[in-house]
mmCIF file with all atom_site columns, C-alpha atoms in Angstrom:
data_model
loop_
_atom_site.group_PDB
_atom_site.id
_atom_site.type_symbol
_atom_site.label_atom_id
_atom_site.label_alt_id
_atom_site.label_comp_id
_atom_site.label_asym_id
_atom_site.label_entity_id
_atom_site.label_seq_id
_atom_site.pdbx_PDB_ins_code
_atom_site.Cartn_x
_atom_site.Cartn_y
_atom_site.Cartn_z
_atom_site.occupancy
_atom_site.B_iso_or_equiv
_atom_site.pdbx_formal_charge
_atom_site.auth_seq_id
_atom_site.auth_comp_id
_atom_site.auth_asym_id
_atom_site.auth_atom_id
_atom_site.pdbx_PDB_model_num
ATOM 1   C CA . ARG V 1 1   ? -21.423 -88.725  56.450 1.00 68.00 ? 3   ARG V CA 1
ATOM 2   C CA . ARG V 1 2   ? -18.839 -91.445  56.837 1.00 74.00 ? 4   ARG V CA 1
ATOM 3   C CA . GLN V 1 3   ? -19.504 -94.898  55.143 1.00 74.00 ? 5   GLN V CA 1
ATOM 4   C CA . ARG V 1 4   ? -18.976 -97.784  57.578 1.00 74.00 ? 6   ARG V CA 1
ATOM 5   C CA . THR V 1 5   ? -17.135 -100.935 56.458 1.00 74.00 ? 7   THR V CA 1
ATOM 6   C CA . LEU V 1 6   ? -16.643 -104.209 58.111 1.00 69.00 ? 8   LEU V CA 1
ATOM 7   C CA . ASN V 1 7   ? -13.294 -105.095 56.599 1.00 71.00 ? 9   ASN V CA 1
ATOM 8   C CA . TRP V 1 8   ? -13.852 -108.849 57.271 1.00 72.00 ? 10  TRP V CA 1
ATOM 9   C CA . ILE V 1 9   ? -12.437 -109.869 53.900 1.00 71.00 ? 11  ILE V CA 1
ATOM 10  C CA . PRO V 1 10  ? -9.964  -107.908 51.970 1.00 67.00 ? 12  PRO V CA 1
ATOM 11  C CA . SER V 1 11  ? -11.064 -107.137 48.348 1.00 62.00 ? 13  SER V CA 1
ATOM 12  C CA . GLY V 1 12  ? -7.897  -107.343 46.466 1.00 58.00 ? 14  GLY V CA 1
ATOM 13  C CA . LYS V 1 13  ? -4.096  -107.094 46.353 1.00 63.00 ? 15  LYS V CA 1
ATOM 14  C CA . THR V 1 14  ? -1.810  -109.794 47.380 1.00 62.00 ? 16  THR V CA 1
ATOM 15  C CA . GLY V 1 15  ? -1.078  -110.972 50.865 1.00 67.00 ? 17  GLY V CA 1
ATOM 16  C CA . GLY V 1 16  ? -2.138  -113.837 53.034 1.00 74.00 ? 18  GLY V CA 1
ATOM 17  C CA . PHE V 1 17  ? -4.788  -116.416 52.749 1.00 75.00 ? 19  PHE V CA 1
ATOM 18  C CA . MET V 1 18  ? -7.644  -114.014 53.357 1.00 76.00 ? 20  MET V CA 1
ATOM 19  C CA . HIS V 1 19  ? -6.977  -112.030 50.153 1.00 77.00 ? 21  HIS V CA 1
ATOM 20  C CA . TYR V 1 20  ? -7.991  -115.079 47.980 1.00 79.00 ? 22  TYR V CA 1
ATOM 21  C CA . VAL V 1 21  ? -11.235 -115.860 49.804 1.00 81.00 ? 23  VAL V CA 1
ATOM 22  C CA . LEU V 1 22  ? -13.526 -113.467 47.790 1.00 83.00 ? 24  LEU V CA 1
ATOM 23  C CA . PRO V 1 23  ? -12.022 -114.293 44.413 1.00 84.00 ? 25  PRO V CA 1
ATOM 24  C CA . THR V 1 24  ? -12.293 -118.047 45.131 1.00 84.00 ? 26  THR V CA 1
ATOM 25  C CA . MET V 1 25  ? -15.992 -117.587 46.269 1.00 86.00 ? 27  MET V CA 1
ATOM 26  C CA . VAL V 1 26  ? -16.830 -115.621 43.027 1.00 85.00 ? 28  VAL V CA 1
ATOM 27  C CA . LEU V 1 27  ? -15.344 -118.341 40.792 1.00 85.00 ? 29  LEU V CA 1
ATOM 28  C CA . GLY V 1 28  ? -16.689 -121.302 42.645 1.00 85.00 ? 30  GLY V CA 1
ATOM 29  C CA . THR V 1 29  ? -20.099 -120.428 43.915 1.00 86.00 ? 31  THR V CA 1
ATOM 30  C CA . GLY V 1 30  ? -21.797 -120.452 40.539 1.00 81.00 ? 32  GLY V CA 1
ATOM 31  C CA . LEU V 1 31  ? -20.529 -123.927 39.712 1.00 85.00 ? 33  LEU V CA 1
ATOM 32  C CA . LEU V 1 32  ? -21.174 -125.411 43.197 1.00 88.00 ? 34  LEU V CA 1
ATOM 33  C CA . GLY V 1 33  ? -24.976 -125.715 42.527 1.00 89.00 ? 35  GLY V CA 1
ATOM 34  C CA . ARG V 1 34  ? -24.577 -127.688 39.470 1.00 90.00 ? 36  ARG V CA 1
ATOM 35  C CA . ILE V 1 35  ? -21.962 -129.955 40.922 1.00 90.00 ? 37  ILE V CA 1
ATOM 36  C CA . VAL V 1 36  ? -24.164 -130.674 43.890 1.00 91.00 ? 38  VAL V CA 1
ATOM 37  C CA . ARG V 1 37  ? -27.094 -131.371 41.688 1.00 93.00 ? 39  ARG V CA 1
ATOM 38  C CA . LEU V 1 38  ? -25.071 -133.741 39.480 1.00 92.00 ? 40  LEU V CA 1
ATOM 39  C CA . SER V 1 39  ? -23.790 -135.555 42.614 1.00 91.00 ? 41  SER V CA 1
ATOM 40  C CA . ARG V 1 40  ? -27.171 -136.036 44.016 1.00 92.00 ? 42  ARG V CA 1
ATOM 41  C CA . ALA V 1 41  ? -28.697 -137.270 40.671 1.00 93.00 ? 43  ALA V CA 1
ATOM 42  C CA . GLY V 1 42  ? -25.749 -139.678 40.233 1.00 91.00 ? 44  GLY V CA 1
ATOM 43  C CA . ALA V 1 43  ? -26.042 -141.158 43.721 1.00 91.00 ? 45  ALA V CA 1
ATOM 44  C CA . LEU V 1 44  ? -29.799 -141.538 43.390 1.00 92.00 ? 46  LEU V CA 1
ATOM 45  C CA . GLU V 1 45  ? -29.447 -143.328 40.044 1.00 91.00 ? 47  GLU V CA 1
ATOM 46  C CA . ALA V 1 46  ? -26.716 -145.597 41.534 1.00 89.00 ? 48  ALA V CA 1
ATOM 47  C CA . LEU V 1 47  ? -28.993 -146.343 44.581 1.00 90.00 ? 49  LEU V CA 1
ATOM 48  C CA . ARG V 1 48  ? -31.763 -147.586 42.235 1.00 91.00 ? 50  ARG V CA 1
ATOM 49  C CA . SER V 1 49  ? -29.446 -149.927 40.301 1.00 89.00 ? 51  SER V CA 1
ATOM 50  C CA . ASN V 1 50  ? -29.557 -153.672 40.307 1.00 91.00 ? 52  ASN V CA 1
ATOM 51  C CA . TYR V 1 51  ? -26.082 -154.165 41.840 1.00 87.00 ? 53  TYR V CA 1
ATOM 52  C CA . VAL V 1 52  ? -27.021 -152.074 44.970 1.00 90.00 ? 54  VAL V CA 1
ATOM 53  C CA . ARG V 1 53  ? -30.200 -154.052 45.338 1.00 92.00 ? 55  ARG V CA 1
ATOM 54  C CA . THR V 1 54  ? -28.103 -157.216 45.156 1.00 93.00 ? 56  THR V CA 1
ATOM 55  C CA . ALA V 1 55  ? -25.616 -156.052 47.679 1.00 91.00 ? 57  ALA V CA 1
ATOM 56  C CA . ARG V 1 56  ? -28.481 -155.213 50.051 1.00 91.00 ? 58  ARG V CA 1
ATOM 57  C CA . ALA V 1 57  ? -29.861 -158.674 49.459 1.00 93.00 ? 59  ALA V CA 1
ATOM 58  C CA . LYS V 1 58  ? -26.439 -160.117 50.406 1.00 93.00 ? 60  LYS V CA 1
ATOM 59  C CA . GLY V 1 59  ? -26.679 -158.343 53.671 1.00 92.00 ? 61  GLY V CA 1
ATOM 60  C CA . LEU V 1 60  ? -23.720 -155.904 53.226 1.00 91.00 ? 62  LEU V CA 1
ATOM 61  C CA . PRO V 1 61  ? -23.611 -152.973 55.717 1.00 93.00 ? 63  PRO V CA 1
ATOM 62  C CA . ALA V 1 62  ? -25.028 -149.658 54.545 1.00 91.00 ? 64  ALA V CA 1
ATOM 63  C CA . HIS V 1 63  ? -21.584 -147.924 54.640 1.00 90.00 ? 65  HIS V CA 1
ATOM 64  C CA . VAL V 1 64  ? -20.044 -150.550 52.514 1.00 89.00 ? 66  VAL V CA 1
ATOM 65  C CA . ILE V 1 65  ? -22.866 -150.231 50.017 1.00 90.00 ? 67  ILE V CA 1
ATOM 66  C CA . LEU V 1 66  ? -22.562 -146.465 49.987 1.00 89.00 ? 68  LEU V CA 1
ATOM 67  C CA . PHE V 1 67  ? -18.797 -146.299 49.510 1.00 86.00 ? 69  PHE V CA 1
ATOM 68  C CA . ARG V 1 68  ? -18.200 -149.249 47.293 1.00 83.00 ? 70  ARG V CA 1
ATOM 69  C CA . HIS V 1 69  ? -21.316 -149.436 45.098 1.00 85.00 ? 71  HIS V CA 1
ATOM 70  C CA . VAL V 1 70  ? -22.800 -145.909 45.119 1.00 87.00 ? 72  VAL V CA 1
ATOM 71  C CA . LEU V 1 71  ? -20.007 -143.456 45.441 1.00 87.00 ? 73  LEU V CA 1
ATOM 72  C CA . LYS V 1 72  ? -17.827 -144.419 42.490 1.00 82.00 ? 74  LYS V CA 1
ATOM 73  C CA . PRO V 1 73  ? -20.634 -144.645 39.817 1.00 83.00 ? 75  PRO V CA 1
ATOM 74  C CA . GLY V 1 74  ? -22.502 -141.801 41.497 1.00 85.00 ? 76  GLY V CA 1
ATOM 75  C CA . ILE V 1 75  ? -19.562 -139.353 40.988 1.00 88.00 ? 77  ILE V CA 1
ATOM 76  C CA . LEU V 1 76  ? -19.179 -140.093 37.258 1.00 86.00 ? 78  LEU V CA 1
ATOM 77  C CA . PRO V 1 77  ? -21.451 -137.292 36.129 1.00 87.00 ? 79  PRO V CA 1
ATOM 78  C CA . VAL V 1 78  ? -19.426 -134.862 38.286 1.00 89.00 ? 80  VAL V CA 1
ATOM 79  C CA . VAL V 1 79  ? -16.142 -136.135 36.870 1.00 87.00 ? 81  VAL V CA 1
ATOM 80  C CA . THR V 1 80  ? -17.560 -135.719 33.297 1.00 84.00 ? 82  THR V CA 1
ATOM 81  C CA . TYR V 1 81  ? -18.634 -132.129 34.083 1.00 87.00 ? 83  TYR V CA 1
ATOM 82  C CA . MET V 1 82  ? -15.284 -131.154 35.479 1.00 85.00 ? 84  MET V CA 1
ATOM 83  C CA . GLY V 1 83  ? -13.598 -131.304 32.100 1.00 80.00 ? 85  GLY V CA 1
ATOM 84  C CA . PRO V 1 84  ? -15.434 -128.255 30.684 1.00 80.00 ? 86  PRO V CA 1
ATOM 85  C CA . VAL V 1 85  ? -15.597 -126.627 34.187 1.00 84.00 ? 87  VAL V CA 1
ATOM 86  C CA . THR V 1 86  ? -11.867 -126.391 34.439 1.00 80.00 ? 88  THR V CA 1
ATOM 87  C CA . ALA V 1 87  ? -11.819 -124.511 31.153 1.00 76.00 ? 89  ALA V CA 1
ATOM 88  C CA . ALA V 1 88  ? -14.562 -122.153 32.451 1.00 75.00 ? 90  ALA V CA 1
ATOM 89  C CA . ILE V 1 89  ? -12.691 -121.561 35.740 1.00 80.00 ? 91  ILE V CA 1
ATOM 90  C CA . LEU V 1 90  ? -9.445  -120.814 33.856 1.00 76.00 ? 92  LEU V CA 1
ATOM 91  C CA . THR V 1 91  ? -11.032 -118.434 31.422 1.00 72.00 ? 93  THR V CA 1
ATOM 92  C CA . GLY V 1 92  ? -13.102 -116.941 34.282 1.00 73.00 ? 94  GLY V CA 1
ATOM 93  C CA . SER V 1 93  ? -10.059 -116.393 36.330 1.00 79.00 ? 95  SER V CA 1
ATOM 94  C CA . LEU V 1 94  ? -8.683  -113.997 33.701 1.00 77.00 ? 96  LEU V CA 1
ATOM 95  C CA . ILE V 1 95  ? -11.469 -111.547 34.623 1.00 80.00 ? 97  ILE V CA 1
ATOM 96  C CA . ILE V 1 96  ? -11.314 -112.282 38.339 1.00 83.00 ? 98  ILE V CA 1
ATOM 97  C CA . GLU V 1 97  ? -7.533  -111.706 38.559 1.00 81.00 ? 99  GLU V CA 1
ATOM 98  C CA . GLN V 1 98  ? -8.073  -108.305 36.867 1.00 78.00 ? 100 GLN V CA 1
ATOM 99  C CA . ALA V 1 99  ? -11.108 -107.334 38.938 1.00 80.00 ? 101 ALA V CA 1
ATOM 100 C CA . PHE V 1 100 ? -9.440  -108.311 42.191 1.00 80.00 ? 102 PHE V CA 1
ATOM 101 C CA . SER V 1 101 ? -5.928  -107.073 41.288 1.00 79.00 ? 103 SER V CA 1
ATOM 102 C CA . LEU V 1 102 ? -4.294  -110.483 41.667 1.00 79.00 ? 104 LEU V CA 1
ATOM 103 C CA . PRO V 1 103 ? -1.135  -111.534 39.974 1.00 78.00 ? 105 PRO V CA 1
ATOM 104 C CA . GLY V 1 104 ? -1.373  -114.365 37.489 1.00 78.00 ? 106 GLY V CA 1
ATOM 105 C CA . LEU V 1 105 ? -1.723  -115.467 33.924 1.00 79.00 ? 107 LEU V CA 1
ATOM 106 C CA . GLY V 1 106 ? -4.928  -113.418 33.597 1.00 77.00 ? 108 GLY V CA 1
ATOM 107 C CA . ARG V 1 107 ? -3.099  -110.203 34.313 1.00 79.00 ? 109 ARG V CA 1
ATOM 108 C CA . GLN V 1 108 ? -0.395  -111.181 31.845 1.00 82.00 ? 110 GLN V CA 1
ATOM 109 C CA . PHE V 1 109 ? -3.023  -111.862 29.268 1.00 82.00 ? 111 PHE V CA 1
ATOM 110 C CA . VAL V 1 110 ? -4.909  -108.677 29.649 1.00 81.00 ? 112 VAL V CA 1
ATOM 111 C CA . THR V 1 111 ? -1.640  -106.550 29.780 1.00 85.00 ? 113 THR V CA 1
ATOM 112 C CA . ALA V 1 112 ? -0.517  -108.289 26.499 1.00 89.00 ? 114 ALA V CA 1
ATOM 113 C CA . ALA V 1 113 ? -3.773  -107.547 24.842 1.00 89.00 ? 115 ALA V CA 1
ATOM 114 C CA . ILE V 1 114 ? -3.827  -103.881 25.799 1.00 92.00 ? 116 ILE V CA 1
ATOM 115 C CA . ASP V 1 115 ? -0.088  -103.445 24.947 1.00 93.00 ? 117 ASP V CA 1
ATOM 116 C CA . ARG V 1 116 ? -0.469  -105.397 21.617 1.00 93.00 ? 118 ARG V CA 1
ATOM 117 C CA . ASP V 1 117 ? 2.272   -107.795 22.739 1.00 93.00 ? 119 ASP V CA 1
ATOM 118 C CA . TYR V 1 118 ? 1.275   -110.708 20.394 1.00 93.00 ? 120 TYR V CA 1
ATOM 119 C CA . THR V 1 119 ? 4.152   -112.879 21.459 1.00 93.00 ? 121 THR V CA 1
ATOM 120 C CA . LEU V 1 120 ? 3.158   -112.781 25.111 1.00 90.00 ? 122 LEU V CA 1
ATOM 121 C CA . LEU V 1 121 ? -0.493  -113.108 24.107 1.00 90.00 ? 123 LEU V CA 1
ATOM 122 C CA . MET V 1 122 ? 0.221   -116.217 22.133 1.00 92.00 ? 124 MET V CA 1
ATOM 123 C CA . GLY V 1 123 ? 2.326   -117.615 24.910 1.00 90.00 ? 125 GLY V CA 1
ATOM 124 C CA . THR V 1 124 ? -0.319  -117.200 27.589 1.00 84.00 ? 126 THR V CA 1
ATOM 125 C CA . THR V 1 125 ? -2.921  -118.662 25.172 1.00 86.00 ? 127 THR V CA 1
ATOM 126 C CA . VAL V 1 126 ? -0.735  -121.739 24.570 1.00 90.00 ? 128 VAL V CA 1
ATOM 127 C CA . ILE V 1 127 ? -0.141  -122.189 28.364 1.00 85.00 ? 129 ILE V CA 1
ATOM 128 C CA . LEU V 1 128 ? -3.900  -122.007 29.063 1.00 82.00 ? 130 LEU V CA 1
ATOM 129 C CA . LEU V 1 129 ? -4.753  -124.412 26.277 1.00 86.00 ? 131 LEU V CA 1
ATOM 130 C CA . LEU V 1 130 ? -2.065  -126.926 27.356 1.00 88.00 ? 132 LEU V CA 1
ATOM 131 C CA . THR V 1 131 ? -3.423  -126.752 30.845 1.00 84.00 ? 133 THR V CA 1
ATOM 132 C CA . VAL V 1 132 ? -7.036  -127.447 29.745 1.00 83.00 ? 134 VAL V CA 1
ATOM 133 C CA . ILE V 1 133 ? -5.837  -130.339 27.647 1.00 87.00 ? 135 ILE V CA 1
ATOM 134 C CA . LEU V 1 134 ? -3.942  -131.819 30.498 1.00 87.00 ? 136 LEU V CA 1
ATOM 135 C CA . LEU V 1 135 ? -6.851  -131.349 32.891 1.00 85.00 ? 137 LEU V CA 1
ATOM 136 C CA . ASN V 1 136 ? -9.267  -133.045 30.403 1.00 84.00 ? 138 ASN V CA 1
ATOM 137 C CA . PHE V 1 137 ? -6.795  -135.923 30.097 1.00 89.00 ? 139 PHE V CA 1
ATOM 138 C CA . ILE V 1 138 ? -6.723  -136.247 33.970 1.00 88.00 ? 140 ILE V CA 1
ATOM 139 C CA . VAL V 1 139 ? -10.601 -136.321 33.808 1.00 85.00 ? 141 VAL V CA 1
ATOM 140 C CA . ASP V 1 140 ? -10.588 -139.039 31.247 1.00 84.00 ? 142 ASP V CA 1
ATOM 141 C CA . LEU V 1 141 ? -8.126  -141.206 33.314 1.00 87.00 ? 143 LEU V CA 1
ATOM 142 C CA . ALA V 1 142 ? -10.258 -140.689 36.377 1.00 86.00 ? 144 ALA V CA 1
ATOM 143 C CA . TYR V 1 143 ? -13.353 -141.672 34.418 1.00 82.00 ? 145 TYR V CA 1
ATOM 144 C CA . SER V 1 144 ? -11.745 -144.857 33.333 1.00 82.00 ? 146 SER V CA 1
ATOM 145 C CA . TRP V 1 145 ? -10.617 -145.645 36.884 1.00 82.00 ? 147 TRP V CA 1
ATOM 146 C CA . LEU V 1 146 ? -14.075 -145.019 38.308 1.00 80.00 ? 148 LEU V CA 1
ATOM 147 C CA . ASP V 1 147 ? -15.940 -147.047 35.693 1.00 76.00 ? 149 ASP V CA 1
ATOM 148 C CA . PRO V 1 148 ? -14.417 -150.392 34.911 1.00 72.00 ? 150 PRO V CA 1
ATOM 149 C CA . ARG V 1 149 ? -16.742 -150.780 31.716 1.00 71.00 ? 151 ARG V CA 1
ATOM 150 C CA . ILE V 1 150 ? -14.673 -147.948 30.108 1.00 72.00 ? 152 ILE V CA 1
ATOM 151 C CA . ARG V 1 151 ? -11.515 -149.997 30.564 1.00 68.00 ? 153 ARG V CA 1
ATOM 152 C CA . ARG V 1 152 ? -13.020 -153.084 29.048 1.00 64.00 ? 154 ARG V CA 1
ATOM 153 C CA . ALA V 1 153 ? -14.552 -151.107 26.122 1.00 59.00 ? 155 ALA V CA 1
ATOM 154 C CA . GLY V 1 154 ? -11.379 -149.258 25.131 1.00 56.00 ? 156 GLY V CA 1
ATOM 155 C CA . GLY V 1 155 ? -8.812  -150.258 22.650 1.00 54.00 ? 157 GLY V CA 1
ATOM 156 C CA . GLY V 1 156 ? -10.900 -151.920 20.038 1.00 51.00 ? 158 GLY V CA 1
ATOM 157 C CA . ARG V 1 157 ? -10.281 -155.370 21.548 1.00 50.00 ? 159 ARG V CA 1
ATOM 158 C CA . SER V 1 158 ? -12.962 -158.009 22.245 1.00 45.00 ? 160 SER V CA 1
#
């Protein structure tokens, strides 16, 4: 008896855009629920704040309140969470690249470990480490841009 397949999404190898749909879904689906929950909780907390109440009392339109007074502070928990998530995605992509036969740093890392090529292993580790540090720095910059209180509190000046 012949097994039927749909062949909607290719499972591996390189090629066009469709070859990256399944690995992207595997990497992002688990984290999506947490990000949505953090976004909702941050927005609800911002909606209950005094400055939103004041903006409503001033008669500002709802879209101005939403984008100017709720979105920026409401997204802070998500931005904070994105630092460790980037590290999780990078380390998880090592396994995903191997499982879906995709080229990348993950394949180099696994090949170096199997072949005991310590120089390549250290090189890929340093590249991944520098990428995580850079992404965490970008998250810190975004956090200080989104929350003006961080800019005022930094530097040890009064």
